[in-house]
Structure formats: structure tokens, C-alpha cells
PDB file of C-alpha atoms in Angstrom:
ATOM      1  CA  MET B   1       0.000   0.000   0.000  1.00 39.00           C
ATOM      2  CA  ILE B   2       1.313   3.408  -0.876  1.00 35.00           C
ATOM      3  CA  SER B   3       2.059   5.649   2.109  1.00 38.00           C
ATOM      4  CA  ALA B   4       0.046   8.800   2.663  1.00 38.00           C
ATOM      5  CA  HIS B   5       2.933  11.108   1.839  1.00 39.00           C
ATOM      6  CA  ALA B   6       3.443   9.368  -1.505  1.00 36.00           C
ATOM      7  CA  ARG B   7      -0.072   9.966  -2.745  1.00 36.00           C
ATOM      8  CA  ILE B   8       0.884  13.132  -4.528  1.00 35.00           C
ATOM      9  CA  ALA B   9       3.450  12.365  -7.179  1.00 36.00           C
ATOM     10  CA  LEU B  10       6.459  14.620  -7.195  1.00 36.00           C
ATOM     11  CA  THR B  11       9.941  15.088  -8.512  1.00 35.00           C
ATOM     12  CA  ILE B  12      12.374  16.687  -6.090  1.00 35.00           C
ATOM     13  CA  ILE B  13      14.896  19.028  -7.626  1.00 34.00           C
ATOM     14  CA  LEU B  14      18.045  20.104  -5.832  1.00 37.00           C
ATOM     15  CA  LEU B  15      19.396  23.492  -6.842  1.00 38.00           C
ATOM     16  CA  ALA B  16      23.146  23.766  -7.257  1.00 35.00           C
ATOM     17  CA  GLY B  17      24.047  27.096  -8.774  1.00 38.00           C
ATOM     18  CA  THR B  18      21.778  27.345 -11.796  1.00 34.00           C
ATOM     19  CA  SER B  19      21.729  23.605 -12.464  1.00 37.00           C
ATOM     20  CA  CYS B  20      19.451  20.963 -11.048  1.00 40.00           C
ATOM     21  CA  SER B  21      19.480  17.197 -10.619  1.00 33.00           C
ATOM     22  CA  THR B  22      16.617  14.804  -9.975  1.00 33.00           C
ATOM     23  CA  LEU B  23      16.834  13.156  -6.562  1.00 29.00           C
ATOM     24  CA  THR B  24      13.749  10.973  -6.549  1.00 29.00           C
ATOM     25  CA  ASN B  25      10.496  10.366  -8.353  1.00 31.00           C
ATOM     26  CA  VAL B  26       7.396   9.181  -6.504  1.00 32.00           C
ATOM     27  CA  VAL B  27       4.470   7.856  -8.495  1.00 36.00           C
ATOM     28  CA  ASN B  28       0.773   7.886  -7.684  1.00 46.00           C
ATOM     29  CA  PRO B  29      -0.676   4.554  -8.863  1.00 39.00           C
ATOM     30  CA  GLN B  30      -3.884   4.961  -6.857  1.00 50.00           C
ATOM     31  CA  ARG B  31      -4.651   8.326  -8.520  1.00 63.00           C
ATOM     32  CA  VAL B  32      -5.959   9.743  -5.256  1.00 75.00           C
ATOM     33  CA  ASP B  33      -7.559  13.135  -5.804  1.00 83.00           C
ATOM     34  CA  PRO B  34      -5.569  15.605  -3.652  1.00 88.00           C
ATOM     35  CA  GLY B  35      -8.195  18.348  -3.957  1.00 91.00           C
ATOM     36  CA  PHE B  36      -5.860  20.692  -5.855  1.00 93.00           C
ATOM     37  CA  ARG B  37      -3.943  20.584  -9.180  1.00 92.00           C
ATOM     38  CA  PRO B  38      -0.350  19.421  -8.592  1.00 91.00           C
ATOM     39  CA  LYS B  39       0.636  19.273 -12.264  1.00 90.00           C
ATOM     40  CA  GLY B  40       2.509  22.366 -13.387  1.00 92.00           C
ATOM     41  CA  LEU B  41       3.382  23.556  -9.865  1.00 94.00           C
ATOM     42  CA  LEU B  42       6.882  24.517  -8.801  1.00 95.00           C
ATOM     43  CA  VAL B  43       7.351  24.764  -5.025  1.00 95.00           C
ATOM     44  CA  VAL B  44      10.435  26.671  -3.864  1.00 95.00           C
ATOM     45  CA  GLN B  45      11.397  26.576  -0.206  1.00 94.00           C
ATOM     46  CA  LEU B  46      13.030  29.811   0.960  1.00 96.00           C
ATOM     47  CA  ALA B  47      15.677  30.205   3.655  1.00 95.00           C
ATOM     48  CA  PRO B  48      17.316  33.337   5.066  1.00 95.00           C
ATOM     49  CA  LYS B  49      20.784  34.446   4.105  1.00 94.00           C
ATOM     50  CA  PRO B  50      22.989  35.314   7.102  1.00 94.00           C
ATOM     51  CA  GLY B  51      21.347  38.388   8.604  1.00 93.00           C
ATOM     52  CA  GLY B  52      18.700  38.294   5.892  1.00 93.00           C
ATOM     53  CA  TYR B  53      15.817  39.012   8.252  1.00 93.00           C
ATOM     54  CA  GLU B  54      17.598  41.830  10.077  1.00 89.00           C
ATOM     55  CA  ASN B  55      18.175  45.541   9.528  1.00 78.00           C
ATOM     56  CA  ASP B  56      16.411  46.643   6.332  1.00 85.00           C
ATOM     57  CA  PHE B  57      14.148  43.596   5.977  1.00 92.00           C
ATOM     58  CA  ASP B  58      10.538  44.780   5.595  1.00 94.00           C
ATOM     59  CA  ARG B  59       8.483  41.637   5.077  1.00 93.00           C
ATOM     60  CA  GLU B  60       5.331  43.546   4.093  1.00 94.00           C
ATOM     61  CA  LYS B  61       7.215  45.027   1.151  1.00 95.00           C
ATOM     62  CA  TYR B  62       9.577  42.131   0.462  1.00 96.00           C
ATOM     63  CA  TYR B  63       7.116  39.279  -0.107  1.00 97.00           C
ATOM     64  CA  PRO B  64       4.857  41.192  -2.537  1.00 96.00           C
ATOM     65  CA  ALA B  65       7.925  42.526  -4.390  1.00 97.00           C
ATOM     66  CA  LEU B  66       9.440  39.055  -4.759  1.00 97.00           C
ATOM     67  CA  ALA B  67       6.113  37.637  -5.977  1.00 97.00           C
ATOM     68  CA  ASP B  68       5.881  40.421  -8.568  1.00 97.00           C
ATOM     69  CA  ARG B  69       9.384  39.610  -9.835  1.00 97.00           C
ATOM     70  CA  ILE B  70       8.579  35.910 -10.185  1.00 97.00           C
ATOM     71  CA  ALA B  71       5.201  36.636 -11.804  1.00 97.00           C
ATOM     72  CA  SER B  72       6.931  38.679 -14.517  1.00 97.00           C
ATOM     73  CA  LEU B  73       9.019  35.714 -15.710  1.00 97.00           C
ATOM     74  CA  PRO B  74       7.998  34.126 -19.037  1.00 96.00           C
ATOM     75  CA  GLY B  75       5.973  30.957 -18.491  1.00 95.00           C
ATOM     76  CA  VAL B  76       4.672  31.926 -15.047  1.00 97.00           C
ATOM     77  CA  GLN B  77       0.880  32.000 -14.815  1.00 97.00           C
ATOM     78  CA  SER B  78       0.560  32.877 -11.122  1.00 97.00           C
ATOM     79  CA  VAL B  79       2.602  32.886  -7.932  1.00 98.00           C
ATOM     80  CA  SER B  80       1.893  32.909  -4.207  1.00 98.00           C
ATOM     81  CA  TYR B  81       3.215  31.667  -0.870  1.00 97.00           C
ATOM     82  CA  ILE B  82       2.431  28.825   1.490  1.00 96.00           C
ATOM     83  CA  HIS B  83       4.109  28.052   4.812  1.00 95.00           C
ATOM     84  CA  ILE B  84       3.703  24.296   5.274  1.00 92.00           C
ATOM     85  CA  GLY B  85       2.091  22.531   2.312  1.00 82.00           C
ATOM     86  CA  PRO B  86       1.997  20.951  -0.086  1.00 83.00           C
ATOM     87  CA  LEU B  87       4.814  18.556   0.806  1.00 72.00           C
ATOM     88  CA  LYS B  88       5.750  19.205   4.442  1.00 81.00           C
ATOM     89  CA  PRO B  89       3.950  17.614   7.396  1.00 81.00           C
ATOM     90  CA  PRO B  90       1.601  19.957   9.268  1.00 81.00           C
ATOM     91  CA  GLU B  91       2.503  21.598  12.540  1.00 80.00           C
ATOM     92  CA  PRO B  92       0.407  20.791  15.650  1.00 83.00           C
ATOM     93  CA  LYS B  93      -3.268  21.514  15.115  1.00 89.00           C
ATOM     94  CA  VAL B  94      -4.961  24.535  16.645  1.00 91.00           C
ATOM     95  CA  ALA B  95      -8.167  24.689  18.666  1.00 92.00           C
ATOM     96  CA  LEU B  96     -11.026  26.597  17.026  1.00 93.00           C
ATOM     97  CA  THR B  97     -14.456  27.649  18.211  1.00 89.00           C
ATOM     98  CA  ALA B  98     -17.188  29.629  16.533  1.00 91.00           C
ATOM     99  CA  GLU B  99     -17.661  32.975  18.267  1.00 85.00           C
ATOM    100  CA  GLY B 100     -20.315  32.677  20.926  1.00 79.00           C
ATOM    101  CA  ASP B 101     -20.406  28.881  20.732  1.00 79.00           C
ATOM    102  CA  SER B 102     -19.935  26.972  23.982  1.00 71.00           C
ATOM    103  CA  ALA B 103     -19.233  23.659  22.222  1.00 76.00           C
ATOM    104  CA  ALA B 104     -15.894  21.916  22.600  1.00 82.00           C
ATOM    105  CA  PRO B 105     -13.135  23.338  20.374  1.00 88.00           C
ATOM    106  CA  VAL B 106     -12.503  21.775  16.974  1.00 92.00           C
ATOM    107  CA  GLN B 107      -8.954  20.748  16.062  1.00 94.00           C
ATOM    108  CA  ALA B 108      -7.738  21.885  12.630  1.00 94.00           C
ATOM    109  CA  ILE B 109      -4.555  22.465  10.666  1.00 93.00           C
ATOM    110  CA  ALA B 110      -3.558  26.142  10.522  1.00 93.00           C
ATOM    111  CA  GLU B 111      -1.882  27.170   7.256  1.00 95.00           C
ATOM    112  CA  ILE B 112      -0.385  30.512   6.206  1.00 96.00           C
ATOM    113  CA  VAL B 113      -0.886  31.514   2.574  1.00 97.00           C
ATOM    114  CA  GLY B 114      -0.279  34.518   0.353  1.00 97.00           C
ATOM    115  CA  PRO B 115      -2.630  36.374  -1.990  1.00 97.00           C
ATOM    116  CA  ALA B 116      -4.074  34.245  -4.818  1.00 95.00           C
ATOM    117  CA  CYS B 117      -2.730  31.052  -3.258  1.00 97.00           C
ATOM    118  CA  PHE B 118      -5.919  29.086  -3.879  1.00 97.00           C
ATOM    119  CA  SER B 119      -6.088  29.885  -7.578  1.00 96.00           C
ATOM    120  CA  THR B 120      -2.353  29.173  -7.908  1.00 97.00           C
ATOM    121  CA  LEU B 121      -2.716  25.783  -6.235  1.00 96.00           C
ATOM    122  CA  GLY B 122      -5.877  25.014  -8.184  1.00 96.00           C
ATOM    123  CA  LEU B 123      -7.698  24.552  -4.873  1.00 97.00           C
ATOM    124  CA  PRO B 124     -11.287  25.693  -5.489  1.00 97.00           C
ATOM    125  CA  LEU B 125     -13.208  28.111  -3.329  1.00 97.00           C
ATOM    126  CA  ARG B 126     -16.768  26.994  -2.622  1.00 97.00           C
ATOM    127  CA  THR B 127     -17.909  30.453  -1.591  1.00 97.00           C
ATOM    128  CA  GLY B 128     -16.473  33.837  -0.653  1.00 97.00           C
ATOM    129  CA  ARG B 129     -13.124  35.204  -1.773  1.00 97.00           C
ATOM    130  CA  GLN B 130      -9.454  34.359  -1.568  1.00 96.00           C
ATOM    131  CA  PHE B 131      -6.892  36.605   0.099  1.00 97.00           C
ATOM    132  CA  ASP B 132      -5.482  39.594  -1.744  1.00 94.00           C
ATOM    133  CA  SER B 133      -3.071  42.481  -1.108  1.00 93.00           C
ATOM    134  CA  ARG B 134      -5.613  44.233   1.123  1.00 94.00           C
ATOM    135  CA  ASP B 135      -5.250  41.536   3.771  1.00 96.00           C
ATOM    136  CA  ASP B 136      -2.211  42.975   5.516  1.00 95.00           C
ATOM    137  CA  SER B 137      -1.340  43.995   9.074  1.00 93.00           C
ATOM    138  CA  THR B 138      -3.482  47.140   8.846  1.00 95.00           C
ATOM    139  CA  ALA B 139      -6.645  45.258   7.903  1.00 95.00           C
ATOM    140  CA  PRO B 140      -9.069  43.350  10.148  1.00 94.00           C
ATOM    141  CA  PRO B 141      -7.862  39.752  10.694  1.00 94.00           C
ATOM    142  CA  VAL B 142      -9.527  37.294   8.334  1.00 96.00           C
ATOM    143  CA  ALA B 143      -9.502  33.594   7.557  1.00 97.00           C
ATOM    144  CA  ILE B 144     -10.593  31.024   5.000  1.00 98.00           C
ATOM    145  CA  VAL B 145     -11.804  27.654   6.252  1.00 97.00           C
ATOM    146  CA  SER B 146     -12.060  24.303   4.569  1.00 97.00           C
ATOM    147  CA  GLU B 147     -15.470  22.957   3.654  1.00 97.00           C
ATOM    148  CA  SER B 148     -15.268  20.248   6.312  1.00 96.00           C
ATOM    149  CA  LEU B 149     -14.346  22.733   9.035  1.00 96.00           C
ATOM    150  CA  ALA B 150     -17.143  25.105   8.032  1.00 96.00           C
ATOM    151  CA  LYS B 151     -19.705  22.311   8.394  1.00 95.00           C
ATOM    152  CA  VAL B 152     -18.495  21.492  11.906  1.00 94.00           C
ATOM    153  CA  LEU B 153     -18.206  25.079  13.142  1.00 94.00           C
ATOM    154  CA  PHE B 154     -21.346  26.431  11.467  1.00 93.00           C
ATOM    155  CA  PRO B 155     -23.686  23.519  10.738  1.00 92.00           C
ATOM    156  CA  GLY B 156     -26.531  24.494   8.449  1.00 90.00           C
ATOM    157  CA  SER B 157     -25.552  28.181   8.229  1.00 93.00           C
ATOM    158  CA  ASP B 158     -23.478  30.463   6.009  1.00 95.00           C
ATOM    159  CA  PRO B 159     -19.994  30.915   7.527  1.00 95.00           C
ATOM    160  CA  ILE B 160     -19.127  34.038   5.504  1.00 97.00           C
ATOM    161  CA  GLY B 161     -18.854  37.018   7.849  1.00 97.00           C
ATOM    162  CA  ARG B 162     -18.911  34.834  10.948  1.00 95.00           C
ATOM    163  CA  ARG B 163     -16.015  34.952  13.383  1.00 94.00           C
ATOM    164  CA  VAL B 164     -13.902  32.181  14.823  1.00 94.00           C
ATOM    165  CA  ASP B 165     -11.660  32.073  17.893  1.00 90.00           C
ATOM    166  CA  ILE B 166      -8.270  30.506  17.163  1.00 84.00           C
ATOM    167  CA  GLY B 167      -6.024  29.085  19.868  1.00 72.00           C
ATOM    168  CA  SER B 168      -5.019  31.226  22.820  1.00 60.00           C
ATOM    169  CA  ASP B 169      -2.995  33.894  21.026  1.00 57.00           C
ATOM    170  CA  PRO B 170      -4.738  37.196  21.867  1.00 56.00           C
ATOM    171  CA  GLY B 171      -3.278  38.828  18.760  1.00 52.00           C
ATOM    172  CA  ARG B 172      -5.094  36.364  16.520  1.00 54.00           C
ATOM    173  CA  ARG B 173      -8.028  35.628  18.761  1.00 72.00           C
ATOM    174  CA  LYS B 174     -10.972  36.464  16.497  1.00 89.00           C
ATOM    175  CA  LEU B 175     -10.859  36.032  12.738  1.00 94.00           C
ATOM    176  CA  THR B 176     -13.640  36.890  10.295  1.00 96.00           C
ATOM    177  CA  ILE B 177     -14.284  34.202   7.694  1.00 97.00           C
ATOM    178  CA  VAL B 178     -14.169  35.534   4.125  1.00 98.00           C
ATOM    179  CA  GLY B 179     -14.095  32.264   2.185  1.00 98.00           C
ATOM    180  CA  VAL B 180     -14.680  28.516   2.211  1.00 98.00           C
ATOM    181  CA  ALA B 181     -12.203  26.317   0.330  1.00 98.00           C
ATOM    182  CA  GLY B 182     -12.596  22.789  -0.913  1.00 97.00           C
ATOM    183  CA  ASN B 183     -11.158  19.977   1.168  1.00 95.00           C
ATOM    184  CA  ALA B 184      -7.592  19.077   0.191  1.00 93.00           C
ATOM    185  CA  ARG B 185      -4.849  16.569   0.962  1.00 90.00           C
ATOM    186  CA  LEU B 186      -2.348  19.390   0.993  1.00 89.00           C
ATOM    187  CA  TRP B 187       0.046  18.237   3.700  1.00 86.00           C
ATOM    188  CA  LYS B 188       2.479  15.344   3.912  1.00 79.00           C
ATOM    189  CA  GLY B 189       1.335  12.435   6.042  1.00 71.00           C
ATOM    190  CA  GLN B 190      -2.383  13.257   5.875  1.00 68.00           C
ATOM    191  CA  GLY B 191      -4.302  10.291   4.497  1.00 72.00           C
ATOM    192  CA  ASP B 192      -7.622  12.141   4.370  1.00 82.00           C
ATOM    193  CA  ALA B 193      -8.324  15.808   3.761  1.00 88.00           C
ATOM    194  CA  PRO B 194      -8.228  17.278   7.291  1.00 90.00           C
ATOM    195  CA  PRO B 195     -10.193  20.301   8.540  1.00 94.00           C
ATOM    196  CA  ALA B 196      -8.089  23.394   7.915  1.00 95.00           C
ATOM    197  CA  ILE B 197      -8.028  27.124   8.507  1.00 96.00           C
ATOM    198  CA  TYR B 198      -5.972  29.465   6.315  1.00 97.00           C
ATOM    199  CA  VAL B 199      -4.686  32.888   7.383  1.00 96.00           C
ATOM    200  CA  PRO B 200      -3.034  35.609   5.262  1.00 97.00           C
ATOM    201  CA  LEU B 201       0.755  35.757   5.179  1.00 97.00           C
ATOM    202  CA  LEU B 202       0.882  39.511   5.815  1.00 95.00           C
ATOM    203  CA  GLN B 203      -1.295  39.192   8.917  1.00 95.00           C
ATOM    204  CA  THR B 204       1.355  36.989  10.565  1.00 93.00           C
ATOM    205  CA  ASN B 205       5.006  37.389  11.536  1.00 91.00           C
ATOM    206  CA  SER B 206       6.031  34.219   9.722  1.00 92.00           C
ATOM    207  CA  ASN B 207       9.082  34.100   7.443  1.00 91.00           C
ATOM    208  CA  GLU B 208      10.816  31.229   5.600  1.00 88.00           C
ATOM    209  CA  GLN B 209       7.891  30.683   3.266  1.00 94.00           C
ATOM    210  CA  GLN B 210       7.540  28.477   0.215  1.00 95.00           C
ATOM    211  CA  LEU B 211       6.861  30.015  -3.174  1.00 96.00           C
ATOM    212  CA  VAL B 212       4.177  28.190  -5.149  1.00 96.00           C
ATOM    213  CA  ILE B 213       4.441  28.922  -8.854  1.00 97.00           C
ATOM    214  CA  ARG B 214       1.891  27.848 -11.491  1.00 96.00           C
ATOM    215  CA  THR B 215       3.598  27.436 -14.854  1.00 95.00           C
ATOM    216  CA  ALA B 216       2.412  27.155 -18.439  1.00 93.00           C
ATOM    217  CA  GLY B 217       5.256  24.874 -19.549  1.00 88.00           C
ATOM    218  CA  ASP B 218       7.995  22.771 -17.954  1.00 90.00           C
ATOM    219  CA  PRO B 219       8.476  24.112 -14.392  1.00 91.00           C
ATOM    220  CA  ALA B 220      12.088  22.895 -14.329  1.00 91.00           C
ATOM    221  CA  MET B 221      13.007  25.408 -17.015  1.00 93.00           C
ATOM    222  CA  LEU B 222      12.118  28.252 -14.637  1.00 94.00           C
ATOM    223  CA  ILE B 223      14.343  27.189 -11.750  1.00 95.00           C
ATOM    224  CA  PRO B 224      17.478  29.173 -12.699  1.00 95.00           C
ATOM    225  CA  ALA B 225      15.489  32.377 -13.317  1.00 96.00           C
ATOM    226  CA  VAL B 226      13.515  31.972 -10.083  1.00 97.00           C
ATOM    227  CA  ARG B 227      16.718  31.370  -8.149  1.00 96.00           C
ATOM    228  CA  TYR B 228      18.298  34.487  -9.650  1.00 97.00           C
ATOM    229  CA  GLN B 229      15.359  36.697  -8.649  1.00 97.00           C
ATOM    230  CA  ILE B 230      15.435  35.392  -5.072  1.00 97.00           C
ATOM    231  CA  GLU B 231      19.185  35.880  -4.736  1.00 96.00           C
ATOM    232  CA  HIS B 232      18.960  39.338  -6.324  1.00 95.00           C
ATOM    233  CA  MET B 233      16.555  40.516  -3.602  1.00 94.00           C
ATOM    234  CA  GLY B 234      19.369  39.923  -1.102  1.00 93.00           C
ATOM    235  CA  HIS B 235      17.481  38.513   1.885  1.00 95.00           C
ATOM    236  CA  GLU B 236      16.815  34.854   1.115  1.00 96.00           C
ATOM    237  CA  THR B 237      18.240  31.928  -0.757  1.00 96.00           C
ATOM    238  CA  VAL B 238      16.746  28.706  -2.115  1.00 96.00           C
ATOM    239  CA  ARG B 239      16.748  25.690   0.183  1.00 94.00           C
ATOM    240  CA  SER B 240      15.038  23.376  -2.313  1.00 92.00           C
ATOM    241  CA  ALA B 241      12.740  23.336  -5.304  1.00 93.00           C
ATOM    242  CA  LYS B 242      10.137  20.654  -6.012  1.00 90.00           C
ATOM    243  CA  LEU B 243       8.155  19.886  -9.129  1.00 90.00           C
ATOM    244  CA  LEU B 244       4.690  18.443  -8.645  1.00 85.00           C
ATOM    245  CA  VAL B 245       3.204  16.169 -11.285  1.00 74.00           C
ATOM    246  CA  ASP B 246       0.123  13.987 -11.588  1.00 64.00           C
TER     247      ASP B 246
END
């Protein structure tokens, strides 16, 4: 039986200068639907250069500027960020409750994503909107929930505009739901599509993101140009790049 983390086929590419070499290829004989479109996605894991997150690093300007640079490359259809998925195991789940609900908290995966991440991943929204550039630190805190989480938190009612309490962090205590996403097997080691809540990158303090890049052609051909743009920005380097295929 194929393991859960092998259900999404992938080719892992190691960057060495501007060249790349295939490390492994995992197939997907069971054709399990992951809930998003892996084919044509390039996932680039970012890591800080020495001192890269110090001094002049302004994350609210840096991440949009880097995405704009990558989006301008020939063959790129869209670009965004994701913190954990689609190939890393999830961090410990968070406890969620609907505002004003006295029921026991619901456990869900918490994921950080950038603007247009859902359209880039090919993960459909069932209702509402995805995050955009307006969802920054100056805006009211918002969230998108998976379909399965919405049904548990708000059974029989529309979750859009409702608020949810997340964990015990007072800075992120109440989030307004602006969208409902389809269920997805987006994280390594998850056999089924788990309940999930997504929060905007620029409403967190999280760095070391992963770029997710939707391409029109062979994603491997973009790796040198993507690496150059990241290095040129001066704050981060490439830890790894991964091509997702069906």
C-alpha cells in the first residue's frame, strides 16, 4: 500500500548554482484526488541568508515585491506563498471555536498563505473570496476555512462574515471568515483531507515561506530564473525546489 505522503506524485529538484538534478520520483498509482492541481506547480522553499531578516528587511514590502518579480518571468501564470504545504507535514493543530459557541473546540490544521494562493494551487473556493493584497497587518484579521471545518463550526448556516476564535494567542483571537475552500490533501502524512483554517501571510510574523508557482510549460526550465530573482533581492536563498506532477 502506498504511504500517505506518496499519494501526490512529485519530482524533487536540488538546486546547485543554476543547475538541477533529480533526486527521486514518486508515483501515484492509486490516482488519489488531492483536492488541488499538482501538475505544473513549482514549489520553492526559501531560507534566510545570514542576517537576511535583520536591519532593512521589511516583510510587508519584500514578499509582494518578490512575488511580482517571479510573476513577470515568461511561463509563469501565477505565484503565491504557502508556509507548510503541499509537501511538508503539518505543525500541531490549533483549537477553534465559533464565536459565541460553547461547544468543545474543533482541532484543525492552521496554514499561512499569500494572496491568490488558492487559484495558484488550483484549490477551489466553494464560496467567498481568496486573500489579496488588502489583507495585511493594517486590515481586520480574516480567515478562510475548509469545507469540512465550516460544516463542523457552522452547521446548516453560512460561515461568511462569521467569526472564529483561534487558539489562545490574543493577537489572533478572532478572525472573520471571508471564504470557504474545498477539502484538500495538501500536507504530507495526511491520508484524508483534514479540517483546515488558512490565514493571510501579511497578517502573521512568519518568514521562511515556500513560493508556489503555477507554470504554463515545464516548471524545471524556470528554476534558474527563479533562483536568480530570489538571490537578487538579497534577503533569502533557495533551500530546495520541487516539481509536482500527476
